[in-house]
Amino acid sequence: MTKKATQLAYIQAYEYIRDRILNGELERGTKLVEERLAEEMGISRTPVRDSIRKLEQEGLIKDKRVVNPSDSDLRDVFQVRTLLEGFAVRHCAMYMGEGDLDKLRNCVEVGRTGTMEQVMAANKEFHEIIVGATNNPVMIDIFERMQSIIYLFRKTVVYHKRPLLIDEHQDIYEAIAAHDADEAERLMKAHLQLDLEFCLNRMKG
Amino acid sequence: MTKKATQLAYIQAYEYIRDRILNGELERGTKLVEERLAEEMGISRTPVRDSIRKLEQEGLIKDKRVVNPSDSDLRDVFQVRTLLEGFAVRHCAMYMGEGDLDKLRNCVEVGRTGTMEQVMAANKEFHEIIVGATNNPVMIDIFERMQSIIYLFRKTVVYHKRPLLIDEHQDIYEAIAAHDADEAERLMKAHLQLDLEFCLNRMKG
DNA sequence: TTAAAATATTTTGTATACAAAATGAACAAT
DNA sequence: ATTGTTCATTTTGTATACAAAATATTTTAA
């Protein structure tokens, strides 16, 4: 019994467009024409419009174009991200149980030994576990939305492994495991700051 | 020369539905039927659907019903709100100029002397000025989205003036004016905490 | 050649019709 | 009475046609 994929056209359209944006096939700034996309997918404009509206709300599309975030936009996102993850990691240091701690440690491990794809997934998961541990759906939702933008931005720098990234994750993990909330928060903020600067610098090249 | 109102049906529909939700005419939990609303406004379903989708993204509608946030939902929102406004007020204490300070002082003043409607508007503005001063559109956007939910929740307690609310605003203003970031943040967090508890308690009655 | 106006083309917004799905009511069997 | 099944009704999802708006192109005048 194979898991039945969603048959609804507007969901299909949403995933299709979203994936094409995130993997870079639809470049930043590209104008999205409803009819062209509809034809491309063999459906009508109606569900395509729905999905475009949704992606607009999520911030991946702006004025019918794939968003093209400026340095300033990215800074704004990171400022909020730093706030949320700073809070979240503090929460982790105080309350996180063994299960999640194991998962975090595993992310660090994969970060050192895995393939490129595995490393990227593990890095993403590392942050998701931390934010998820707050158990606050509002916060998680905001975080996930920002992830899309960040991923979009990072797309072009994906093959430039940032040095020290895994070391920083390990340090954060250790601070959490040691229940040192202040240190965990401090390390997380520094980590995100470096990440931001790496992104911004790479964009210029 | 009167300001020309937007003629687009989907914007009109958005504002119409949103206002009816926020002012309580559409009660929490009410099922929203596209065709009924369309007929009611004398337009077709298409723009009504658009606006419902948008309101769903904004969190005012969930599963075609006016949201009915639980205590837990409201706590989650306030946790994020506290984080954002704590940061924002700290920013204000460090960088806010005379112009905005005047506006804040005016909000406090109106809070003491105005009519019910004026007081409510001034209270809202007080917080908007503080968040707006961060100059971070991402943060402002998140804040505004939460405001809708909070307002919806608060709707039922609107005529129970909370004691001390204006005093707290004044204290926050003074801490900002004195450039005391730590104190401003502390006062803001306490203020929001009291606000949350007031909301939650009133809901039970 | 450049700027402005007019025209053509593309693209979006809206209405409507029909199909698919979800919901609810009526009925039968236990 | 309760459960389950069938049928009717409502509501949503999708396609299509047309109108309005925005964009691009050509034409005309200086």
XYZ file of C-alpha atoms (C1' of nucleotides) in Angstrom:
470
model
C 0.000 0.000 0.000
C 1.828 3.071 -1.219
C 1.260 6.345 0.572
C -1.134 8.237 -1.623
C 0.302 11.552 -2.649
C -1.949 14.561 -2.439
C -4.026 14.842 -5.528
C -5.204 18.380 -4.987
C -3.894 20.620 -7.720
C -3.284 23.649 -5.554
C -1.070 21.714 -3.175
C 0.761 20.097 -6.032
C 1.253 23.547 -7.560
C 2.429 24.985 -4.271
C 5.051 22.309 -3.799
C 6.154 22.474 -7.396
C 6.697 26.220 -7.421
C 8.183 26.292 -3.948
C 10.700 23.576 -4.767
C 11.706 25.244 -7.991
C 12.333 28.469 -6.123
C 14.289 26.839 -3.341
C 16.496 24.755 -5.571
C 17.272 27.749 -7.713
C 15.608 26.698 -10.958
C 13.495 29.795 -10.634
C 16.073 32.460 -10.049
C 15.660 35.385 -7.728
C 13.775 38.159 -9.440
C 12.063 35.921 -11.973
C 8.581 37.014 -12.906
C 6.010 34.316 -12.294
C 3.256 34.225 -14.892
C 0.215 32.298 -13.803
C -0.734 30.974 -17.203
C 2.744 29.838 -18.100
C 3.065 27.887 -14.862
C -0.407 26.430 -15.258
C 0.363 25.223 -18.745
C 3.706 23.870 -17.585
C 1.952 21.725 -14.981
C -1.059 20.860 -17.060
C -3.592 22.448 -14.737
C -5.637 25.630 -14.797
C -4.743 29.039 -13.460
C -6.992 28.825 -10.415
C -4.887 26.514 -8.263
C -1.738 28.220 -9.502
C -3.034 31.549 -8.266
C -3.829 30.019 -4.894
C -0.321 28.741 -4.503
C 1.272 31.979 -5.616
C -0.761 33.870 -3.055
C 0.350 31.440 -0.402
C 3.983 31.789 -1.349
C 3.567 35.541 -1.305
C 2.355 35.337 2.263
C 5.303 33.159 3.130
C 7.664 35.710 1.708
C 9.154 33.689 -1.127
C 7.297 35.685 -3.753
C 6.828 39.424 -3.818
C 4.913 41.312 -6.527
C 4.723 38.177 -8.683
C 8.466 37.772 -8.615
C 10.754 35.410 -6.789
C 12.018 37.462 -3.888
C 15.413 38.997 -4.217
C 16.356 39.839 -0.671
C 18.857 42.596 -0.104
C 21.645 42.508 2.442
C 19.448 44.583 4.654
C 16.574 42.118 4.349
C 18.833 39.295 5.380
C 20.095 41.265 8.354
C 16.524 41.879 9.450
C 15.714 38.210 9.243
C 18.792 37.286 11.207
C 18.020 39.819 13.873
C 14.712 38.121 14.523
C 16.227 34.697 14.133
C 18.877 35.518 16.703
C 16.231 36.624 19.120
C 14.173 33.472 18.710
C 17.048 31.022 18.726
C 18.703 32.791 21.610
C 15.564 32.282 23.627
C 15.134 28.731 22.383
C 18.643 27.590 23.182
C 18.322 29.031 26.663
C 15.158 27.033 27.064
C 17.010 23.938 25.885
C 19.802 24.426 28.395
C 17.229 24.485 31.159
C 14.761 21.812 30.138
C 16.006 19.578 27.332
C 15.749 15.837 27.949
C 18.094 13.029 26.993
C 16.231 12.155 23.817
C 16.696 15.512 22.174
C 20.231 15.808 23.499
C 21.074 12.580 21.729
C 19.611 13.888 18.530
C 21.664 17.061 18.780
C 24.841 15.097 19.360
C 24.021 12.975 16.358
C 23.645 16.078 14.187
C 27.124 17.176 15.181
C 28.464 13.720 14.438
C 26.884 13.603 10.982
C 28.198 17.100 10.415
C 31.708 15.705 10.688
C 31.313 12.450 8.811
C 28.428 12.735 6.369
C 28.142 13.541 2.703
C 27.457 17.076 1.575
C 23.695 16.477 1.528
C 23.759 14.792 4.910
C 25.769 17.605 6.419
C 23.366 20.193 5.148
C 20.378 18.260 6.449
C 22.045 17.761 9.813
C 22.842 21.434 10.170
C 19.261 22.330 9.411
C 18.009 19.729 11.846
C 20.300 20.976 14.592
C 18.532 24.321 14.624
C 15.109 22.795 14.133
C 15.517 20.595 17.186
C 16.485 23.569 19.299
C 13.579 25.729 18.205
C 11.198 22.781 18.256
C 12.098 22.103 21.877
C 10.355 25.302 22.917
C 7.114 23.554 22.086
C 5.756 26.887 20.968
C 4.020 26.482 17.585
C 3.921 30.229 17.011
C 7.665 30.463 17.393
C 8.305 27.359 15.336
C 6.139 28.674 12.545
C 7.952 31.995 12.388
C 11.281 30.193 12.410
C 10.328 27.891 9.567
C 9.140 30.730 7.452
C 12.464 32.481 7.874
C 14.312 29.302 7.017
C 12.934 29.440 3.489
C 14.292 32.909 2.938
C 17.622 31.992 4.436
C 17.854 28.860 2.361
C 17.074 30.827 -0.750
C 19.835 33.210 0.068
C 22.260 30.498 0.965
C 21.550 28.543 -2.197
C 24.397 30.204 -4.011
C 26.912 29.529 -1.277
C 25.958 25.962 -0.681
C 29.157 24.446 -1.853
C 31.387 26.648 0.218
C 31.547 24.852 3.495
C 31.938 27.430 6.179
C 34.863 26.636 8.452
C 34.205 26.079 12.142
C 30.487 25.666 11.659
C 30.443 22.192 13.143
C 32.776 23.182 15.954
C 30.354 25.911 16.880
C 27.477 23.463 16.885
C 29.431 21.186 19.138
C 30.164 24.020 21.556
C 26.499 24.937 21.655
C 25.542 21.342 22.250
C 27.978 21.105 25.141
C 26.680 24.259 26.746
C 23.143 22.897 26.528
C 24.197 19.540 27.941
C 25.965 21.363 30.785
C 22.757 23.333 31.464
C 24.671 26.568 31.018
C 21.958 28.800 29.599
C 23.985 31.994 29.469
C 26.843 30.358 27.660
C 24.515 28.545 25.257
C 22.801 31.798 24.352
C 26.084 33.611 23.933
C 27.472 30.903 21.662
C 24.310 30.743 19.593
C 24.306 34.473 18.996
C 27.939 34.415 17.962
C 27.270 31.449 15.705
C 24.401 33.141 13.921
C 26.358 36.337 13.567
C 29.176 34.496 11.816
C 26.676 32.718 9.628
C 25.133 35.985 8.562
C 28.468 37.521 7.733
C 29.495 34.461 5.759
C 26.316 34.678 3.717
C 26.701 38.381 3.064
C 30.333 38.083 2.025
C 29.756 35.177 -0.291
C 26.960 37.049 -2.029
C 29.315 39.702 -3.245
C 31.445 37.226 -5.158
C -10.841 65.482 -3.867
C -11.759 62.429 -1.826
C -9.254 59.639 -1.427
C -10.321 56.965 -3.853
C -11.048 53.739 -2.027
C -9.646 50.553 -3.462
C -11.960 49.180 -6.059
C -10.506 45.702 -6.236
C -12.997 43.155 -5.003
C -10.524 40.900 -3.292
C -9.170 43.717 -1.170
C -12.627 44.916 -0.361
C -13.557 41.364 0.611
C -10.452 41.000 2.735
C -11.163 44.149 4.671
C -14.823 43.347 5.054
C -14.266 39.874 6.455
C -11.328 40.929 8.585
C -13.248 43.796 10.151
C -16.238 41.618 10.878
C -14.006 39.114 12.611
C -12.148 41.713 14.628
C -15.214 43.580 15.794
C -16.854 40.361 16.829
C -19.733 40.254 14.353
C -18.294 36.986 13.150
C -17.857 35.092 16.369
C -15.001 32.781 17.134
C -15.655 29.369 15.670
C -18.059 30.579 12.999
C -17.889 28.653 9.751
C -17.191 30.884 6.778
C -18.985 29.831 3.610
C -17.574 31.342 0.478
C -20.824 31.628 -1.424
C -22.745 33.148 1.430
C -20.120 35.837 1.931
C -19.913 36.467 -1.803
C -23.650 36.960 -2.059
C -23.629 39.141 1.024
C -21.128 41.461 -0.625
C -22.531 41.224 -4.120
C -19.385 39.793 -5.681
C -18.350 36.367 -6.889
C -16.655 33.601 -4.955
C -13.254 34.108 -6.534
C -12.153 37.215 -4.641
C -13.788 35.887 -1.491
C -11.675 32.769 -1.687
C -8.564 34.870 -2.141
C -9.302 36.853 0.969
C -10.138 33.795 3.045
C -6.855 32.219 2.059
C -5.056 35.373 3.062
C -6.782 35.517 6.410
C -5.933 31.873 6.925
C -2.270 32.697 6.430
C -2.582 35.533 8.873
C -4.024 33.208 11.459
C -7.469 34.746 11.813
C -9.130 31.862 10.012
C -8.377 28.190 10.449
C -10.118 25.394 8.554
C -12.712 27.824 7.210
C -13.638 28.923 10.682
C -12.903 32.055 12.653
C -10.064 31.040 14.933
C -10.884 30.179 18.471
C -7.554 30.421 20.249
C -7.071 28.459 23.416
C -5.351 29.741 26.533
C -2.301 27.897 25.400
C -2.378 29.593 22.007
C -2.509 32.972 23.645
C 0.389 32.092 25.921
C 2.430 31.088 22.907
C 1.705 34.351 21.162
C 2.611 36.329 24.240
C 5.851 34.456 24.664
C 6.944 35.571 21.224
C 5.509 39.006 21.711
C 7.444 39.427 24.931
C 10.630 38.474 23.174
C 10.098 40.938 20.339
C 8.910 43.830 22.447
C 11.589 43.230 25.032
C 14.171 43.606 22.320
C 12.383 46.551 20.765
C 12.030 48.539 23.953
C 15.702 48.014 24.704
C 16.461 49.365 21.260
C 14.263 52.360 22.004
C 16.045 53.103 25.248
C 19.310 53.236 23.362
C 18.400 55.027 20.161
C 14.982 56.664 20.218
C 14.866 60.309 19.151
C 12.803 63.195 20.476
C 10.084 62.830 17.871
C 9.092 59.320 18.845
C 9.533 60.091 22.527
C 6.974 62.862 22.166
C 4.589 60.500 20.500
C 4.956 57.982 23.297
C 4.335 60.637 25.911
C 1.245 61.689 24.016
C -0.072 58.119 24.037
C 0.232 58.034 27.799
C -1.532 61.380 28.052
C -4.430 60.276 25.853
C -4.575 57.080 27.887
C -5.472 59.179 30.913
C -7.819 61.686 29.366
C -9.373 60.215 26.223
C -12.600 58.425 25.468
C -12.757 54.654 25.470
C -11.997 54.482 21.742
C -9.161 56.960 22.035
C -7.652 55.081 24.940
C -7.716 51.825 23.050
C -6.143 53.411 19.997
C -3.475 55.085 22.100
C -2.581 51.856 23.848
C -2.215 50.105 20.536
C -0.137 52.938 19.164
C 2.146 52.926 22.188
C 3.291 49.433 21.371
C 3.377 50.058 17.638
C 5.715 52.989 18.063
C 8.085 50.912 20.141
C 8.203 48.006 17.717
C 8.252 50.331 14.726
C 11.320 52.079 16.108
C 13.393 48.966 15.477
C 13.064 49.767 11.802
C 13.009 46.042 11.147
C 10.165 45.223 8.742
C 10.407 41.515 9.488
C 9.883 42.145 13.167
C 7.142 44.681 12.581
C 5.313 42.299 10.314
C 5.376 39.478 12.833
C 4.215 41.844 15.537
C 1.295 43.134 13.506
C 0.154 39.669 12.667
C 0.065 38.782 16.335
C -1.837 41.940 17.123
C -4.832 40.634 15.200
C -5.001 37.498 17.281
C -4.523 39.430 20.478
C -7.186 41.931 19.531
C -9.555 39.137 18.699
C -8.955 37.626 22.075
C -9.208 40.894 23.867
C -12.447 41.797 22.147
C -14.449 40.274 24.943
C -12.599 42.143 27.661
C -12.606 45.470 25.962
C -14.912 47.163 28.361
C -13.059 46.064 31.441
C -10.387 48.661 31.752
C -7.403 46.991 33.275
C -6.107 48.908 36.286
C -2.565 50.266 36.206
C -2.187 49.780 32.472
C -1.500 53.439 31.835
C 0.793 53.692 34.831
C 2.838 50.858 33.412
C 3.036 52.596 30.055
C 4.236 55.730 31.763
C 6.915 53.828 33.656
C 8.109 52.227 30.429
C 8.175 55.600 28.730
C 10.243 57.052 31.527
C 12.752 54.227 31.415
C 13.140 54.745 27.677
C 13.522 58.497 28.085
C 16.149 57.864 30.774
C 17.989 55.521 28.366
C 17.758 52.737 30.911
C 17.557 49.707 28.634
C 17.580 47.071 31.341
C 14.804 48.720 33.284
C 12.749 49.349 30.155
C 12.984 45.695 29.188
C 12.143 44.538 32.689
C 9.089 46.799 32.871
C 7.885 45.771 29.433
C 8.085 42.097 30.256
C 6.201 42.605 33.501
C 3.623 44.706 31.673
C 2.982 42.068 29.044
C 2.813 39.344 31.648
C 0.086 41.203 33.512
C -1.731 41.827 30.272
C -1.707 38.147 29.423
C -2.989 37.147 32.817
C -5.737 39.725 32.666
C -6.839 38.372 29.309
C -6.802 34.779 30.479
C -8.724 35.507 33.648
C -11.379 37.538 31.946
C -11.966 34.791 29.435
C -13.152 32.420 32.096
C -16.006 34.734 33.160
C 16.978 61.171 -32.379
C 14.032 61.732 -28.623
C 9.756 62.170 -26.331
C 4.990 61.590 -26.270
C 0.795 59.463 -27.683
C -1.639 55.803 -29.411
C -2.144 51.051 -30.136
C -1.393 46.219 -29.482
C -0.216 42.514 -26.371
C 0.257 40.364 -22.206
C -1.169 39.492 -17.703
C -4.116 39.810 -13.936
C -8.832 40.133 -11.791
C -13.551 38.452 -11.740
C -17.595 35.775 -12.874
C -19.668 31.561 -13.827
C -20.253 26.576 -14.592
C -19.337 22.136 -13.410
C -16.933 18.261 -10.868
C -15.256 16.356 -6.640
C -15.440 16.095 -1.942
C -17.390 16.716 2.478
C -21.284 17.030 5.274
C -25.608 15.865 7.021
C -30.211 13.505 6.921
C -33.006 9.506 6.346
C -33.427 4.901 6.740
C -32.377 -0.102 7.788
C -30.569 -3.632 10.483
C -29.081 -5.302 14.778
C -31.573 3.106 20.951
C -27.371 2.609 18.417
C -24.698 1.721 14.615
C -23.876 1.643 9.895
C -25.274 2.481 5.081
C -27.345 4.977 1.438
C -28.816 9.001 -0.534
C -29.472 14.103 -0.767
C -27.466 18.558 0.036
C -24.010 21.681 0.791
C -19.562 23.324 0.100
C -15.201 23.373 -1.902
C -11.928 22.677 -5.871
C -11.034 23.397 -10.744
C -11.613 24.939 -15.436
C -12.821 28.339 -18.593
C -14.372 32.781 -20.503
C -14.299 37.475 -20.424
C -13.183 42.245 -18.522
C -9.926 45.370 -16.568
C -5.421 46.655 -15.873
C -0.683 46.765 -16.727
C 3.212 46.351 -20.124
C 5.327 46.562 -24.233
C 5.403 48.249 -28.929
C 4.696 51.179 -32.649
C 3.744 55.463 -34.499
C 3.842 60.367 -34.683
C 5.499 64.963 -33.695
C 9.052 68.013 -32.297
